[in-house]
Each structure stands twice: as structure tokens, then as C-alpha cells.
Amino acid sequence: MIVKRYVKKSTIYIIAAVMAVLTAGALYLGVVHRFTYGAKYKNYTTWSAQVLSLKEYKHEDSDDNVYYHYSAFLSYNVNGTVYTPVTDEVFTEEDVPMEGEKIPIFYNNSDPDNYVLVKYDWLTKSYIPLSDKGDVWLFTAFLLLGFVLLLIPMNLENDQVQGVMIGSGLLLFGLDGIVMGTIMHKFQMSFLAIFGIFGGIILFRYLFIPKEKRQKADAVSASLRLFKVVDIYVNPQTGVKTVVFSMPENNGATYELFSLDDIYNQYNYGDMYQIDKTVLLGFGLGRQINGSYTIDINGLNPSHIQPLNPLLKKMFSRV
């Protein structure tokens, strides 16, 4: 793997440096800032308030998507005095409490009517304000760090270092999505796991596979081209089925099409295959298939037409 660079080295380093600074800032907000709440709320007491009732607020965004926020009517007793504040719209559908449920708060010792909604924090092992977005900042920090690991290899010449850094960056994306998504209960982030899988494969390849073996595999891979089934034509007179392949980068154009008569194998429209382009060099005879000019590749060994790797198939399923 040699990552090509199309911009100046200095430009890449500047972008990486900016992202590194943003990473440091996000880490500060995600980690350091969370430990400062102890001093800020030293005059507050950890307490619990009961949810008396909830009020629902319906919202609609510019795309007509409907979502709901909730405020809560609370009640808590301090030294015989009952306080019944009403929260802002701080609860969403994912974290709204139930009526009758007790939730944690801080109240000011000198003014018990002054309270703060809090939550238990997995990192500091203490209560912090409910409004704290530390987990979001942590997720952002690791995401930015992953981009830094993907940028730096563009300025390096050693393919193994490039591979290790790129694999580490993609693996970090995947782990970030799974771990932080679970912590924040945002399970839709799990889609980043696909990057983690590719990152793990790349990392394993450049850490444990000898360079000579990698170069040999790269040479074989370089000769493989992706082909897509763009037409299946059955001759009504002979019953012969002809499959027409096109390279995906043609984007539906009718040039560089290849046709193959095959009555034994099952091909479906849109299926992706890998064909060694070197074995296609011996074919040059053209023919018209269903109105399109194609290169006749009858005589090609079927073993040279391999189904696309399932992981790659997902990536190119929309091509």
C-alpha cells in the first residue's frame, strides 16, 4: 500500500496540526473538564427528587421529522420544606424518566430552591450536571484523532508505517463508534464498526504479513478489475443466455462492455465480479448484444470470474 499525495506536504501537516489541536480541545472538554465539577458544586448536596408529572413538547424540523422533548414537575424535601420546581425541556424520548421515579439532583446548601439535575458519570465515578456533553466530546476527540492517523501517512514513504497508521485510524473509528455509542446509548453509531473491521484487517496485514508476501498479493490484486452485470440477454431463437459485463467506473456508459455466453452459471443483474484483466487482453472480437457493442470473451475460463468479496460487495452495492 502506497498512499499517494495530491497536495503539498505542508498543507497536509497544517490540516493534521489543526485537527490535533481540535483533538486536544475535545479531550479537555471530554475528560479534564468533567473533574472540575467537584470544586464548582462543593456547596451543593447530592439529593433525589421525585417526578410528579411530565409535560410533552412536540417539535418538527425542516425535514418534517417529528421528535419530542419533556419537562418534569419535581418534588423534593429539605429539612421539612418541600420544593416543587419545573425543569426545562431537558429530557428526550431516550432518557425521559417515568412519573413517580426518583432522579438525582444537587441542591444549594444555602438556597435549597437552587438545584441542578445531575447524572452518574462512568468516568469520574461521581455525579455531574445532566447538561454535561463530555461523552459527545470524547467521541469527537477520538474521531478527530482517527483522521490525524489517516492524514499523516500521505507524507510518509514507508508502506508498512503507512499501513499501520491507516489501519490504526480506521480501527479507532470502529472502536469509537461501538464503545462511545454504547455509553451514550446512540446505537446507530455502530455503523462505524465497518471501518474498524477494515482497519483491523489492514493492521494485521502490515504487522504480521512479511513485506515480500504483501507485495506479491498487491501485484495480483492490481490485475483484478471489478465488473458489474449490466445486461442479461436470452436469444429467443437459440435460448442461449448472454451476460454483459461493464466496469463500474463507466457509470452506465455503453463502451468497454464484455459479453459472455453462459448457460451453466447463475448471473443476476447488478452482481459484482472480479476478473483478472490480464486474461482479457487476448480477446478483441466485437459483437452486438441487445443493441450494444461488446467484446466477445467466449472461451474465457470461468474460474477467472470470481464473485466479489462480501465486504467489498457492500461497499459497491450502490455503484
Short mmCIF file of N, CA and C in Angstrom, two decimals, residues 107-280:
data_model
loop_
_atom_site.label_atom_id
_atom_site.label_comp_id
_atom_site.label_asym_id
_atom_site.label_seq_id
_atom_site.Cartn_x
_atom_site.Cartn_y
_atom_site.Cartn_z
N TYR A 107 -28.61 20.23 45.32
CA TYR A 107 -29.25 21.47 45.76
C TYR A 107 -28.26 22.30 46.56
N ASN A 108 -28.41 23.59 46.46
CA ASN A 108 -27.51 24.53 47.11
C ASN A 108 -27.81 24.55 48.61
N ASN A 109 -26.79 24.33 49.45
CA ASN A 109 -26.99 24.28 50.90
C ASN A 109 -27.54 25.59 51.45
N SER A 110 -27.14 26.71 50.89
CA SER A 110 -27.61 27.99 51.39
C SER A 110 -28.93 28.43 50.75
N ASP A 111 -29.29 27.78 49.67
CA ASP A 111 -30.55 28.11 48.99
C ASP A 111 -31.09 26.83 48.34
N PRO A 112 -31.77 25.95 49.11
CA PRO A 112 -32.22 24.65 48.61
C PRO A 112 -33.12 24.74 47.37
N ASP A 113 -33.72 25.90 47.15
CA ASP A 113 -34.56 26.05 45.96
C ASP A 113 -33.72 26.09 44.69
N ASN A 114 -32.43 26.32 44.84
CA ASN A 114 -31.49 26.35 43.73
C ASN A 114 -30.94 24.92 43.54
N TYR A 115 -31.32 24.30 42.44
CA TYR A 115 -30.96 22.90 42.22
C TYR A 115 -30.37 22.70 40.82
N VAL A 116 -29.73 21.55 40.65
CA VAL A 116 -29.16 21.19 39.35
C VAL A 116 -29.46 19.72 39.10
N LEU A 117 -29.99 19.38 37.93
CA LEU A 117 -30.19 17.99 37.55
C LEU A 117 -28.83 17.36 37.27
N VAL A 118 -28.62 16.16 37.79
CA VAL A 118 -27.32 15.51 37.62
C VAL A 118 -27.49 14.07 37.12
N LYS A 119 -26.38 13.49 36.75
CA LYS A 119 -26.36 12.10 36.30
C LYS A 119 -25.08 11.46 36.82
N TYR A 120 -25.09 10.12 36.95
CA TYR A 120 -23.88 9.42 37.39
C TYR A 120 -22.94 9.25 36.21
N ASP A 121 -21.70 9.64 36.40
CA ASP A 121 -20.72 9.62 35.32
C ASP A 121 -19.81 8.41 35.44
N TRP A 122 -19.71 7.62 34.36
CA TRP A 122 -18.89 6.41 34.36
C TRP A 122 -17.40 6.72 34.48
N LEU A 123 -16.98 7.92 34.05
CA LEU A 123 -15.55 8.25 34.06
C LEU A 123 -15.08 8.76 35.42
N THR A 124 -15.80 9.71 35.99
CA THR A 124 -15.38 10.29 37.27
C THR A 124 -15.92 9.53 38.48
N LYS A 125 -16.83 8.58 38.23
CA LYS A 125 -17.46 7.80 39.31
C LYS A 125 -18.16 8.72 40.32
N SER A 126 -18.75 9.77 39.81
CA SER A 126 -19.46 10.71 40.67
C SER A 126 -20.59 11.33 39.85
N TYR A 127 -21.36 12.21 40.50
CA TYR A 127 -22.45 12.88 39.81
C TYR A 127 -21.95 14.17 39.16
N ILE A 128 -22.39 14.38 37.94
CA ILE A 128 -22.06 15.61 37.21
C ILE A 128 -23.36 16.16 36.62
N PRO A 129 -23.39 17.44 36.23
CA PRO A 129 -24.62 18.02 35.68
C PRO A 129 -25.15 17.23 34.48
N LEU A 130 -26.45 17.10 34.42
CA LEU A 130 -27.09 16.38 33.32
C LEU A 130 -26.76 17.01 31.97
N SER A 131 -26.50 18.30 31.97
CA SER A 131 -26.23 19.01 30.72
C SER A 131 -24.83 18.77 30.18
N ASP A 132 -23.98 18.10 30.95
CA ASP A 132 -22.61 17.88 30.51
C ASP A 132 -22.59 17.00 29.26
N LYS A 133 -21.82 17.40 28.25
CA LYS A 133 -21.71 16.67 26.98
C LYS A 133 -20.33 16.02 26.84
N GLY A 134 -19.79 15.58 27.97
CA GLY A 134 -18.45 15.01 27.95
C GLY A 134 -18.31 13.81 27.03
N ASP A 135 -19.32 12.94 26.99
CA ASP A 135 -19.24 11.75 26.13
C ASP A 135 -19.22 12.14 24.66
N VAL A 136 -19.99 13.16 24.31
CA VAL A 136 -20.00 13.63 22.93
C VAL A 136 -18.62 14.17 22.55
N TRP A 137 -18.00 14.91 23.48
CA TRP A 137 -16.67 15.44 23.19
C TRP A 137 -15.63 14.34 23.09
N LEU A 138 -15.76 13.30 23.91
CA LEU A 138 -14.83 12.17 23.81
C LEU A 138 -14.96 11.48 22.46
N PHE A 139 -16.20 11.25 22.04
CA PHE A 139 -16.45 10.64 20.73
C PHE A 139 -15.81 11.48 19.63
N THR A 140 -16.00 12.80 19.71
CA THR A 140 -15.44 13.71 18.71
C THR A 140 -13.92 13.68 18.73
N ALA A 141 -13.34 13.62 19.93
CA ALA A 141 -11.87 13.62 20.06
C ALA A 141 -11.26 12.41 19.37
N PHE A 142 -11.81 11.23 19.62
CA PHE A 142 -11.26 10.02 19.01
C PHE A 142 -11.50 9.99 17.50
N LEU A 143 -12.61 10.57 17.07
CA LEU A 143 -12.89 10.65 15.64
C LEU A 143 -11.86 11.54 14.96
N LEU A 144 -11.57 12.69 15.57
CA LEU A 144 -10.57 13.61 15.02
C LEU A 144 -9.18 12.97 15.02
N LEU A 145 -8.86 12.23 16.10
CA LEU A 145 -7.57 11.56 16.17
C LEU A 145 -7.44 10.52 15.06
N GLY A 146 -8.55 9.85 14.75
CA GLY A 146 -8.53 8.89 13.65
C GLY A 146 -8.21 9.56 12.33
N PHE A 147 -8.76 10.76 12.11
CA PHE A 147 -8.46 11.50 10.88
C PHE A 147 -6.98 11.90 10.83
N VAL A 148 -6.41 12.26 11.97
CA VAL A 148 -4.98 12.60 12.01
C VAL A 148 -4.15 11.40 11.57
N LEU A 149 -4.52 10.22 12.07
CA LEU A 149 -3.78 8.99 11.71
C LEU A 149 -3.94 8.65 10.24
N LEU A 150 -5.02 9.10 9.61
CA LEU A 150 -5.21 8.85 8.19
C LEU A 150 -4.50 9.88 7.32
N LEU A 151 -4.29 11.08 7.86
CA LEU A 151 -3.65 12.15 7.09
C LEU A 151 -2.13 11.99 7.03
N ILE A 152 -1.52 11.72 8.17
CA ILE A 152 -0.05 11.69 8.25
C ILE A 152 0.59 10.74 7.25
N PRO A 153 0.03 9.51 7.02
CA PRO A 153 0.68 8.58 6.08
C PRO A 153 0.87 9.14 4.68
N MET A 154 0.09 10.16 4.29
CA MET A 154 0.25 10.73 2.95
C MET A 154 1.62 11.37 2.75
N ASN A 155 2.29 11.71 3.85
CA ASN A 155 3.62 12.35 3.77
C ASN A 155 4.75 11.37 4.05
N LEU A 156 4.42 10.10 4.20
CA LEU A 156 5.43 9.10 4.52
C LEU A 156 5.72 8.21 3.32
N GLU A 157 6.91 7.65 3.27
CA GLU A 157 7.31 6.80 2.15
C GLU A 157 7.28 5.32 2.51
N ASN A 158 7.39 5.01 3.79
CA ASN A 158 7.42 3.61 4.22
C ASN A 158 6.02 3.02 4.19
N ASP A 159 5.81 2.01 3.32
CA ASP A 159 4.47 1.47 3.16
C ASP A 159 3.97 0.76 4.42
N GLN A 160 4.90 0.17 5.20
CA GLN A 160 4.46 -0.52 6.40
C GLN A 160 3.98 0.47 7.45
N VAL A 161 4.69 1.58 7.61
CA VAL A 161 4.25 2.61 8.55
C VAL A 161 2.92 3.19 8.09
N GLN A 162 2.80 3.40 6.80
CA GLN A 162 1.53 3.89 6.26
C GLN A 162 0.39 2.93 6.61
N GLY A 163 0.62 1.65 6.36
CA GLY A 163 -0.42 0.66 6.62
C GLY A 163 -0.81 0.59 8.07
N VAL A 164 0.20 0.64 8.96
CA VAL A 164 -0.09 0.56 10.40
C VAL A 164 -0.89 1.77 10.85
N MET A 165 -0.52 2.96 10.38
CA MET A 165 -1.23 4.17 10.79
C MET A 165 -2.65 4.22 10.23
N ILE A 166 -2.79 3.86 8.97
CA ILE A 166 -4.13 3.86 8.36
C ILE A 166 -5.01 2.82 9.03
N GLY A 167 -4.46 1.62 9.27
CA GLY A 167 -5.23 0.59 9.96
C GLY A 167 -5.62 1.02 11.36
N SER A 168 -4.69 1.70 12.06
CA SER A 168 -4.99 2.18 13.41
C SER A 168 -6.09 3.23 13.39
N GLY A 169 -6.02 4.13 12.39
CA GLY A 169 -7.05 5.17 12.29
C GLY A 169 -8.44 4.59 12.05
N LEU A 170 -8.53 3.63 11.11
CA LEU A 170 -9.83 3.01 10.82
C LEU A 170 -10.32 2.18 11.99
N LEU A 171 -9.38 1.47 12.66
CA LEU A 171 -9.76 0.69 13.83
C LEU A 171 -10.29 1.59 14.94
N LEU A 172 -9.66 2.75 15.08
CA LEU A 172 -10.11 3.71 16.09
C LEU A 172 -11.52 4.20 15.78
N PHE A 173 -11.83 4.42 14.50
CA PHE A 173 -13.19 4.80 14.11
C PHE A 173 -14.19 3.75 14.60
N GLY A 174 -13.87 2.48 14.31
CA GLY A 174 -14.79 1.41 14.68
C GLY A 174 -14.98 1.28 16.18
N LEU A 175 -13.88 1.29 16.93
CA LEU A 175 -13.97 1.17 18.38
C LEU A 175 -14.69 2.37 18.98
N ASP A 176 -14.43 3.56 18.42
CA ASP A 176 -15.07 4.78 18.90
C ASP A 176 -16.59 4.68 18.74
N GLY A 177 -17.01 4.22 17.56
CA GLY A 177 -18.44 4.11 17.32
C GLY A 177 -19.13 3.12 18.23
N ILE A 178 -18.47 1.97 18.47
CA ILE A 178 -19.08 0.92 19.30
C ILE A 178 -19.09 1.32 20.77
N VAL A 179 -17.91 1.70 21.30
CA VAL A 179 -17.79 1.99 22.73
C VAL A 179 -18.57 3.24 23.12
N MET A 180 -18.31 4.35 22.42
CA MET A 180 -18.99 5.59 22.78
C MET A 180 -20.47 5.54 22.45
N GLY A 181 -20.82 4.83 21.37
CA GLY A 181 -22.22 4.68 21.04
C GLY A 181 -22.97 3.94 22.13
N THR A 182 -22.32 2.93 22.72
CA THR A 182 -22.93 2.17 23.81
C THR A 182 -23.06 3.04 25.07
N ILE A 183 -22.01 3.79 25.37
CA ILE A 183 -22.03 4.65 26.56
C ILE A 183 -23.11 5.71 26.44
N MET A 184 -23.24 6.30 25.25
CA MET A 184 -24.21 7.38 25.05
C MET A 184 -25.59 6.87 24.64
N HIS A 185 -25.71 5.53 24.54
CA HIS A 185 -26.97 4.91 24.10
C HIS A 185 -27.38 5.40 22.72
N LYS A 186 -26.39 5.67 21.87
CA LYS A 186 -26.63 6.06 20.49
C LYS A 186 -26.16 4.90 19.61
N PHE A 187 -26.96 3.84 19.56
CA PHE A 187 -26.51 2.60 18.93
C PHE A 187 -26.40 2.71 17.41
N GLN A 188 -26.95 3.80 16.84
CA GLN A 188 -26.79 3.98 15.40
C GLN A 188 -25.34 4.24 15.02
N MET A 189 -24.52 4.60 16.02
CA MET A 189 -23.10 4.82 15.74
C MET A 189 -22.38 3.51 15.39
N SER A 190 -23.03 2.38 15.62
CA SER A 190 -22.38 1.09 15.39
C SER A 190 -22.02 0.89 13.92
N PHE A 191 -22.56 1.73 13.00
CA PHE A 191 -22.20 1.59 11.59
C PHE A 191 -20.70 1.82 11.39
N LEU A 192 -20.07 2.55 12.33
CA LEU A 192 -18.62 2.78 12.23
C LEU A 192 -17.82 1.50 12.41
N ALA A 193 -18.48 0.44 12.88
CA ALA A 193 -17.79 -0.83 13.08
C ALA A 193 -17.22 -1.35 11.77
N ILE A 194 -17.84 -1.02 10.63
CA ILE A 194 -17.34 -1.48 9.34
C ILE A 194 -15.94 -0.93 9.08
N PHE A 195 -15.69 0.33 9.52
CA PHE A 195 -14.35 0.90 9.39
C PHE A 195 -13.36 0.16 10.30
N GLY A 196 -13.84 -0.22 11.51
CA GLY A 196 -12.99 -0.96 12.43
C GLY A 196 -12.59 -2.30 11.87
N ILE A 197 -13.50 -2.97 11.17
CA ILE A 197 -13.18 -4.27 10.58
C ILE A 197 -12.09 -4.13 9.52
N PHE A 198 -12.26 -3.15 8.63
CA PHE A 198 -11.24 -2.91 7.60
C PHE A 198 -9.91 -2.50 8.25
N GLY A 199 -10.00 -1.66 9.31
CA GLY A 199 -8.78 -1.23 9.99
C GLY A 199 -8.05 -2.40 10.63
N GLY A 200 -8.81 -3.31 11.25
CA GLY A 200 -8.19 -4.49 11.86
C GLY A 200 -7.51 -5.37 10.83
N ILE A 201 -8.14 -5.52 9.66
CA ILE A 201 -7.55 -6.34 8.58
C ILE A 201 -6.26 -5.69 8.08
N ILE A 202 -6.31 -4.37 7.86
CA ILE A 202 -5.12 -3.66 7.39
C ILE A 202 -4.00 -3.72 8.43
N LEU A 203 -4.36 -3.52 9.69
CA LEU A 203 -3.36 -3.54 10.76
C LEU A 203 -2.70 -4.92 10.86
N PHE A 204 -3.51 -5.97 10.79
CA PHE A 204 -2.96 -7.33 10.84
C PHE A 204 -2.02 -7.57 9.67
N ARG A 205 -2.44 -7.09 8.50
CA ARG A 205 -1.65 -7.32 7.29
C ARG A 205 -0.26 -6.70 7.39
N TYR A 206 -0.20 -5.48 7.91
CA TYR A 206 1.08 -4.77 7.94
C TYR A 206 1.90 -5.06 9.19
N LEU A 207 1.31 -5.71 10.16
CA LEU A 207 2.06 -6.08 11.36
C LEU A 207 2.59 -7.51 11.29
N PHE A 208 1.85 -8.41 10.63
CA PHE A 208 2.18 -9.83 10.72
C PHE A 208 2.47 -10.52 9.39
N ILE A 209 2.21 -9.87 8.26
CA ILE A 209 2.49 -10.50 6.97
C ILE A 209 3.79 -9.92 6.41
N PRO A 210 4.75 -10.77 6.02
CA PRO A 210 6.04 -10.28 5.50
C PRO A 210 5.85 -9.40 4.28
N LYS A 211 6.77 -8.47 4.11
CA LYS A 211 6.68 -7.50 3.02
C LYS A 211 6.65 -8.18 1.65
N GLU A 212 7.48 -9.22 1.46
CA GLU A 212 7.53 -9.89 0.17
C GLU A 212 6.18 -10.52 -0.19
N LYS A 213 5.54 -11.09 0.80
CA LYS A 213 4.23 -11.71 0.57
C LYS A 213 3.18 -10.65 0.28
N ARG A 214 3.28 -9.51 0.96
CA ARG A 214 2.34 -8.41 0.71
C ARG A 214 2.49 -7.88 -0.71
N GLN A 215 3.75 -7.72 -1.15
CA GLN A 215 3.98 -7.18 -2.48
C GLN A 215 3.46 -8.12 -3.56
N LYS A 216 3.62 -9.42 -3.33
CA LYS A 216 3.11 -10.40 -4.29
C LYS A 216 1.59 -10.34 -4.36
N ALA A 217 0.96 -10.22 -3.19
CA ALA A 217 -0.51 -10.13 -3.15
C ALA A 217 -0.99 -8.85 -3.80
N ASP A 218 -0.23 -7.75 -3.59
CA ASP A 218 -0.61 -6.47 -4.20
C ASP A 218 -0.54 -6.54 -5.72
N ALA A 219 0.47 -7.28 -6.23
CA ALA A 219 0.62 -7.41 -7.69
C ALA A 219 -0.57 -8.16 -8.28
N VAL A 220 -0.99 -9.21 -7.58
CA VAL A 220 -2.16 -9.98 -8.03
C VAL A 220 -3.41 -9.11 -7.96
N SER A 221 -3.55 -8.38 -6.86
CA SER A 221 -4.73 -7.53 -6.67
C SER A 221 -4.79 -6.42 -7.71
N ALA A 222 -3.61 -5.91 -8.12
CA ALA A 222 -3.58 -4.82 -9.09
C ALA A 222 -4.12 -5.25 -10.44
N SER A 223 -4.03 -6.57 -10.75
CA SER A 223 -4.50 -7.06 -12.04
C SER A 223 -6.00 -7.35 -12.03
N LEU A 224 -6.61 -7.34 -10.85
CA LEU A 224 -8.04 -7.62 -10.76
C LEU A 224 -8.85 -6.35 -11.01
N ARG A 225 -9.87 -6.47 -11.82
CA ARG A 225 -10.77 -5.36 -12.07
C ARG A 225 -12.17 -5.75 -11.63
N LEU A 226 -12.92 -4.77 -11.19
CA LEU A 226 -14.30 -5.02 -10.81
C LEU A 226 -15.20 -4.92 -12.04
N PHE A 227 -16.10 -5.87 -12.17
CA PHE A 227 -17.06 -5.85 -13.26
C PHE A 227 -18.46 -6.05 -12.70
N LYS A 228 -19.41 -5.42 -13.38
CA LYS A 228 -20.79 -5.47 -12.93
C LYS A 228 -21.67 -6.01 -14.07
N VAL A 229 -22.62 -6.87 -13.71
CA VAL A 229 -23.55 -7.38 -14.71
C VAL A 229 -24.55 -6.26 -15.04
N VAL A 230 -24.51 -5.78 -16.30
CA VAL A 230 -25.40 -4.67 -16.69
C VAL A 230 -26.49 -5.11 -17.65
N ASP A 231 -26.40 -6.36 -18.17
CA ASP A 231 -27.45 -6.84 -19.06
C ASP A 231 -27.39 -8.36 -19.12
N ILE A 232 -28.53 -8.97 -19.23
CA ILE A 232 -28.63 -10.42 -19.43
C ILE A 232 -29.61 -10.62 -20.58
N TYR A 233 -29.10 -11.13 -21.70
CA TYR A 233 -29.91 -11.25 -22.91
C TYR A 233 -30.05 -12.72 -23.28
N VAL A 234 -31.26 -13.15 -23.51
CA VAL A 234 -31.54 -14.52 -23.92
C VAL A 234 -32.00 -14.50 -25.37
N ASN A 235 -31.25 -15.18 -26.23
CA ASN A 235 -31.61 -15.26 -27.64
C ASN A 235 -32.88 -16.08 -27.79
N PRO A 236 -33.97 -15.48 -28.29
CA PRO A 236 -35.24 -16.20 -28.37
C PRO A 236 -35.21 -17.38 -29.33
N GLN A 237 -34.26 -17.39 -30.28
CA GLN A 237 -34.20 -18.48 -31.25
C GLN A 237 -33.38 -19.66 -30.75
N THR A 238 -32.23 -19.37 -30.12
CA THR A 238 -31.35 -20.46 -29.66
C THR A 238 -31.51 -20.75 -28.17
N GLY A 239 -32.05 -19.79 -27.43
CA GLY A 239 -32.18 -19.97 -25.98
C GLY A 239 -30.88 -19.74 -25.23
N VAL A 240 -29.84 -19.30 -25.95
CA VAL A 240 -28.54 -19.06 -25.31
C VAL A 240 -28.62 -17.76 -24.48
N LYS A 241 -28.11 -17.84 -23.26
CA LYS A 241 -28.09 -16.68 -22.38
C LYS A 241 -26.74 -15.98 -22.48
N THR A 242 -26.78 -14.68 -22.74
CA THR A 242 -25.56 -13.90 -22.84
C THR A 242 -25.52 -12.87 -21.72
N VAL A 243 -24.42 -12.85 -20.99
CA VAL A 243 -24.24 -11.92 -19.89
C VAL A 243 -23.31 -10.80 -20.35
N VAL A 244 -23.71 -9.55 -20.07
CA VAL A 244 -22.89 -8.39 -20.43
C VAL A 244 -22.31 -7.77 -19.17
N PHE A 245 -20.97 -7.63 -19.15
CA PHE A 245 -20.27 -7.04 -18.00
C PHE A 245 -19.79 -5.64 -18.36
N SER A 246 -19.76 -4.78 -17.36
CA SER A 246 -19.21 -3.44 -17.53
C SER A 246 -18.39 -3.08 -16.30
N MET A 247 -17.35 -2.29 -16.49
CA MET A 247 -16.60 -1.80 -15.35
C MET A 247 -17.43 -0.73 -14.64
N PRO A 248 -17.54 -0.78 -13.31
CA PRO A 248 -18.40 0.16 -12.57
C PRO A 248 -18.09 1.62 -12.83
N GLU A 249 -16.81 1.94 -13.09
CA GLU A 249 -16.47 3.35 -13.29
C GLU A 249 -17.05 3.91 -14.59
N ASN A 250 -17.58 3.03 -15.44
CA ASN A 250 -18.21 3.52 -16.68
C ASN A 250 -19.52 4.24 -16.40
N ASN A 251 -20.06 4.02 -15.20
CA ASN A 251 -21.30 4.70 -14.79
C ASN A 251 -22.43 4.53 -15.81
N GLY A 252 -22.56 3.30 -16.29
CA GLY A 252 -23.68 3.00 -17.18
C GLY A 252 -23.42 3.28 -18.65
N ALA A 253 -22.21 3.78 -18.99
CA ALA A 253 -21.90 4.05 -20.39
C ALA A 253 -21.83 2.74 -21.17
N THR A 254 -21.99 2.82 -22.48
CA THR A 254 -22.06 1.60 -23.29
C THR A 254 -20.72 1.25 -23.95
N TYR A 255 -19.62 1.84 -23.47
CA TYR A 255 -18.33 1.46 -24.02
C TYR A 255 -17.61 0.52 -23.05
N GLU A 256 -16.62 -0.22 -23.57
CA GLU A 256 -15.86 -1.20 -22.80
C GLU A 256 -16.80 -2.21 -22.13
N LEU A 257 -17.68 -2.77 -22.93
CA LEU A 257 -18.57 -3.83 -22.45
C LEU A 257 -18.01 -5.17 -22.91
N PHE A 258 -18.20 -6.19 -22.10
CA PHE A 258 -17.74 -7.54 -22.40
C PHE A 258 -18.93 -8.48 -22.32
N SER A 259 -19.03 -9.38 -23.29
CA SER A 259 -20.17 -10.31 -23.30
C SER A 259 -19.69 -11.75 -23.27
N LEU A 260 -20.44 -12.59 -22.58
CA LEU A 260 -20.09 -13.99 -22.39
C LEU A 260 -21.34 -14.84 -22.47
N ASP A 261 -21.32 -15.88 -23.31
CA ASP A 261 -22.42 -16.84 -23.36
C ASP A 261 -22.21 -17.87 -22.27
N ASP A 262 -23.18 -18.03 -21.43
CA ASP A 262 -23.04 -18.96 -20.30
C ASP A 262 -24.40 -19.52 -19.94
N ILE A 263 -24.57 -20.82 -20.08
CA ILE A 263 -25.85 -21.46 -19.77
C ILE A 263 -25.77 -22.29 -18.48
N TYR A 264 -24.58 -22.31 -17.86
CA TYR A 264 -24.40 -23.16 -16.69
C TYR A 264 -24.42 -22.39 -15.37
N ASN A 265 -23.90 -21.17 -15.38
CA ASN A 265 -23.79 -20.39 -14.14
C ASN A 265 -24.93 -19.39 -14.02
N GLN A 266 -25.26 -19.05 -12.78
CA GLN A 266 -26.34 -18.13 -12.50
C GLN A 266 -25.79 -16.72 -12.29
N TYR A 267 -26.13 -15.82 -13.19
CA TYR A 267 -25.75 -14.42 -13.05
C TYR A 267 -27.02 -13.59 -12.86
N ASN A 268 -26.92 -12.56 -12.04
CA ASN A 268 -28.05 -11.67 -11.79
C ASN A 268 -27.66 -10.24 -12.11
N TYR A 269 -28.63 -9.48 -12.58
CA TYR A 269 -28.38 -8.08 -12.91
C TYR A 269 -27.88 -7.33 -11.67
N GLY A 270 -26.79 -6.58 -11.82
CA GLY A 270 -26.23 -5.80 -10.73
C GLY A 270 -25.18 -6.53 -9.91
N ASP A 271 -25.01 -7.85 -10.13
CA ASP A 271 -23.99 -8.59 -9.38
C ASP A 271 -22.60 -8.08 -9.74
N MET A 272 -21.69 -8.12 -8.74
CA MET A 272 -20.33 -7.65 -8.94
C MET A 272 -19.38 -8.84 -8.97
N TYR A 273 -18.39 -8.79 -9.89
CA TYR A 273 -17.41 -9.86 -10.01
C TYR A 273 -16.01 -9.28 -10.15
N GLN A 274 -15.02 -10.12 -9.85
CA GLN A 274 -13.61 -9.77 -10.04
C GLN A 274 -13.08 -10.60 -11.20
N ILE A 275 -12.50 -9.92 -12.18
CA ILE A 275 -11.93 -10.60 -13.33
C ILE A 275 -10.50 -10.12 -13.52
N ASP A 276 -9.57 -11.06 -13.72
CA ASP A 276 -8.17 -10.71 -13.96
C ASP A 276 -8.08 -10.05 -15.34
N LYS A 277 -7.73 -8.77 -15.34
CA LYS A 277 -7.75 -8.03 -16.61
C LYS A 277 -6.71 -8.55 -17.60
N THR A 278 -5.66 -9.24 -17.08
CA THR A 278 -4.63 -9.74 -18.00
C THR A 278 -5.17 -10.83 -18.91
N VAL A 279 -6.16 -11.60 -18.47
CA VAL A 279 -6.70 -12.67 -19.30
C VAL A 279 -7.65 -12.12 -20.35
N LEU A 280 -8.01 -10.84 -20.24
CA LEU A 280 -8.90 -10.24 -21.23
C LEU A 280 -8.14 -9.68 -22.43
#
